[in-house]
PDB file of C-alpha atoms in Angstrom:
ATOM      1  CA  MET A  28      96.037 -42.187  96.766  1.00  0.00           C
ATOM      2  CA  GLU A  29      93.240 -39.629  96.517  1.00  0.00           C
ATOM      3  CA  VAL A  30      93.487 -36.099  97.907  1.00  0.00           C
ATOM      4  CA  LYS A  31      90.981 -36.748 100.697  1.00  0.00           C
ATOM      5  CA  ASP A  32      92.988 -39.796 101.795  1.00  0.00           C
ATOM      6  CA  LEU A  33      96.221 -37.789 101.774  1.00  0.00           C
ATOM      7  CA  LYS A  34      94.574 -35.089 103.880  1.00  0.00           C
ATOM      8  CA  TRP A  35      93.529 -37.727 106.395  1.00  0.00           C
ATOM      9  CA  VAL A  36      97.058 -39.202 106.537  1.00  0.00           C
ATOM     10  CA  TYR A  37      98.705 -35.791 106.976  1.00  0.00           C
ATOM     11  CA  ASP A  38      96.180 -34.771 109.604  1.00  0.00           C
ATOM     12  CA  THR A  39      96.782 -38.016 111.510  1.00  0.00           C
ATOM     13  CA  VAL A  40     100.575 -37.653 111.407  1.00  0.00           C
ATOM     14  CA  LEU A  41     100.565 -33.956 112.346  1.00  0.00           C
ATOM     15  CA  SER A  42      98.244 -34.485 115.298  1.00  0.00           C
ATOM     16  CA  GLY A  43     100.250 -37.376 116.741  1.00  0.00           C
ATOM     17  CA  PRO A  44     101.803 -37.398 120.213  1.00  0.00           C
ATOM     18  CA  GLY A  45     104.668 -34.965 120.649  1.00  0.00           C
ATOM     19  CA  MET A  46     104.157 -33.137 117.369  1.00  0.00           C
ATOM     20  CA  ASP A  47     103.467 -29.844 119.186  1.00  0.00           C
ATOM     21  CA  GLU A  48     106.660 -30.045 121.248  1.00  0.00           C
ATOM     22  CA  THR A  49     109.270 -27.380 120.547  1.00  0.00           C
ATOM     23  CA  VAL A  50     112.561 -28.663 119.174  1.00  0.00           C
ATOM     24  CA  LYS A  51     115.720 -26.564 119.400  1.00  0.00           C
ATOM     25  CA  LEU A  52     117.918 -26.848 116.328  1.00  0.00           C
ATOM     26  CA  ASN A  53     121.502 -25.724 115.993  1.00  0.00           C
ATOM     27  CA  PHE A  54     122.963 -26.079 112.522  1.00  0.00           C
ATOM     28  CA  SER A  55     125.154 -24.308 110.014  1.00  0.00           C
ATOM     29  CA  ALA A  56     124.302 -23.747 106.378  1.00  0.00           C
ATOM     30  CA  SER A  57     125.704 -21.679 103.539  1.00  0.00           C
ATOM     31  CA  ARG A  58     123.945 -18.476 102.565  1.00  0.00           C
ATOM     32  CA  LYS A  59     123.247 -20.076  99.201  1.00  0.00           C
ATOM     33  CA  LEU A  60     121.402 -22.926 100.912  1.00  0.00           C
ATOM     34  CA  ILE A  61     119.471 -20.523 103.170  1.00  0.00           C
ATOM     35  CA  LEU A  62     118.384 -18.437 100.177  1.00  0.00           C
ATOM     36  CA  LEU A  63     117.218 -21.560  98.328  1.00  0.00           C
ATOM     37  CA  LEU A  64     115.507 -22.999 101.410  1.00  0.00           C
ATOM     38  CA  THR A  65     113.564 -19.804 102.030  1.00  0.00           C
ATOM     39  CA  GLU A  66     112.390 -19.789  98.421  1.00  0.00           C
ATOM     40  CA  VAL A  67     111.270 -23.422  98.723  1.00  0.00           C
ATOM     41  CA  ILE A  68     109.327 -22.528 101.887  1.00  0.00           C
ATOM     42  CA  LEU A  69     107.691 -19.574 100.111  1.00  0.00           C
ATOM     43  CA  ILE A  70     106.710 -21.590  97.052  1.00  0.00           C
ATOM     44  CA  GLY A  71     105.627 -24.564  99.149  1.00  0.00           C
ATOM     45  CA  THR A  72     103.301 -22.481 101.299  1.00  0.00           C
ATOM     46  CA  THR A  73     101.638 -20.708  98.379  1.00  0.00           C
ATOM     47  CA  ILE A  74     101.047 -23.569  95.943  1.00  0.00           C
ATOM     48  CA  LYS A  75      97.400 -24.399  95.328  1.00  0.00           C
ATOM     49  CA  GLY A  76      95.913 -27.888  95.397  1.00  0.00           C
ATOM     50  CA  ASN A  77      98.449 -29.284  97.860  1.00  0.00           C
ATOM     51  CA  ALA A  78      96.841 -31.865 100.168  1.00  0.00           C
ATOM     52  CA  LEU A  79      99.355 -31.168 102.928  1.00  0.00           C
ATOM     53  CA  LEU A  80      98.700 -27.416 102.955  1.00  0.00           C
ATOM     54  CA  GLU A  81      94.959 -27.935 102.850  1.00  0.00           C
ATOM     55  CA  SER A  82      95.090 -30.225 105.869  1.00  0.00           C
ATOM     56  CA  ILE A  83      97.201 -28.087 108.206  1.00  0.00           C
ATOM     57  CA  ASP A  84      96.209 -25.188 110.398  1.00  0.00           C
ATOM     58  CA  LYS A  85      96.806 -21.735 108.895  1.00  0.00           C
ATOM     59  CA  GLU A  86      98.742 -20.814 112.045  1.00  0.00           C
ATOM     60  CA  LEU A  87     101.379 -23.387 111.096  1.00  0.00           C
ATOM     61  CA  ILE A  88     101.796 -21.706 107.712  1.00  0.00           C
ATOM     62  CA  LYS A  89     102.326 -18.396 109.526  1.00  0.00           C
ATOM     63  CA  GLU A  90     104.992 -20.090 111.657  1.00  0.00           C
ATOM     64  CA  LEU A  91     106.723 -21.359 108.512  1.00  0.00           C
ATOM     65  CA  ASP A  92     106.708 -17.842 107.082  1.00  0.00           C
ATOM     66  CA  ALA A  93     108.160 -16.482 110.338  1.00  0.00           C
ATOM     67  CA  LEU A  94     110.862 -19.170 110.218  1.00  0.00           C
ATOM     68  CA  ARG A  95     111.620 -18.172 106.631  1.00  0.00           C
ATOM     69  CA  THR A  96     111.975 -14.530 107.648  1.00  0.00           C
ATOM     70  CA  ASP A  97     114.170 -15.497 110.590  1.00  0.00           C
ATOM     71  CA  PHE A  98     116.466 -17.534 108.326  1.00  0.00           C
ATOM     72  CA  LEU A  99     116.855 -14.581 105.958  1.00  0.00           C
ATOM     73  CA  GLU A 100     117.568 -12.151 108.787  1.00  0.00           C
ATOM     74  CA  LYS A 101     120.109 -14.390 110.531  1.00  0.00           C
ATOM     75  CA  ALA A 102     121.913 -15.001 107.236  1.00  0.00           C
ATOM     76  CA  LYS A 103     121.811 -11.252 106.496  1.00  0.00           C
ATOM     77  CA  LEU A 104     119.994 -11.959 103.233  1.00  0.00           C
ATOM     78  CA  SER A 105     116.774  -9.990 103.731  1.00  0.00           C
ATOM     79  CA  LYS A 106     117.874  -7.056 101.591  1.00  0.00           C
ATOM     80  CA  LEU A 107     119.236  -9.288  98.827  1.00  0.00           C
ATOM     81  CA  ASN A 108     116.067 -11.381  98.856  1.00  0.00           C
ATOM     82  CA  ASN A 109     113.917  -8.245  98.520  1.00  0.00           C
ATOM     83  CA  GLN A 110     116.075  -6.988  95.656  1.00  0.00           C
ATOM     84  CA  LEU A 111     115.748 -10.328  93.873  1.00  0.00           C
ATOM     85  CA  LYS A 112     111.967 -10.251  94.327  1.00  0.00           C
ATOM     86  CA  ALA A 113     111.898  -6.754  92.794  1.00  0.00           C
ATOM     87  CA  LEU A 114     113.521  -8.141  89.637  1.00  0.00           C
ATOM     88  CA  VAL A 115     110.752 -10.647  89.033  1.00  0.00           C
TER      89      VAL A 115
END
């Protein structure tokens, strides 16, 4: 499937009924998983040439980044994450 077709599919799915509704999640995860998940979110929202990222509103990317920050804070991993980033 070509990039323009993927953009159309993603745009169609993301603008479907109920996609803007807020969903409350309550789950438990290890700190290891939270640290890995936040890194996946960071990499996923900064990669270039991704049809999904190119088709979504920039505000949604900001929300993902805020969610990432919230995960790190709730897991008390913000300081560790910053220290790891300083090593790279």
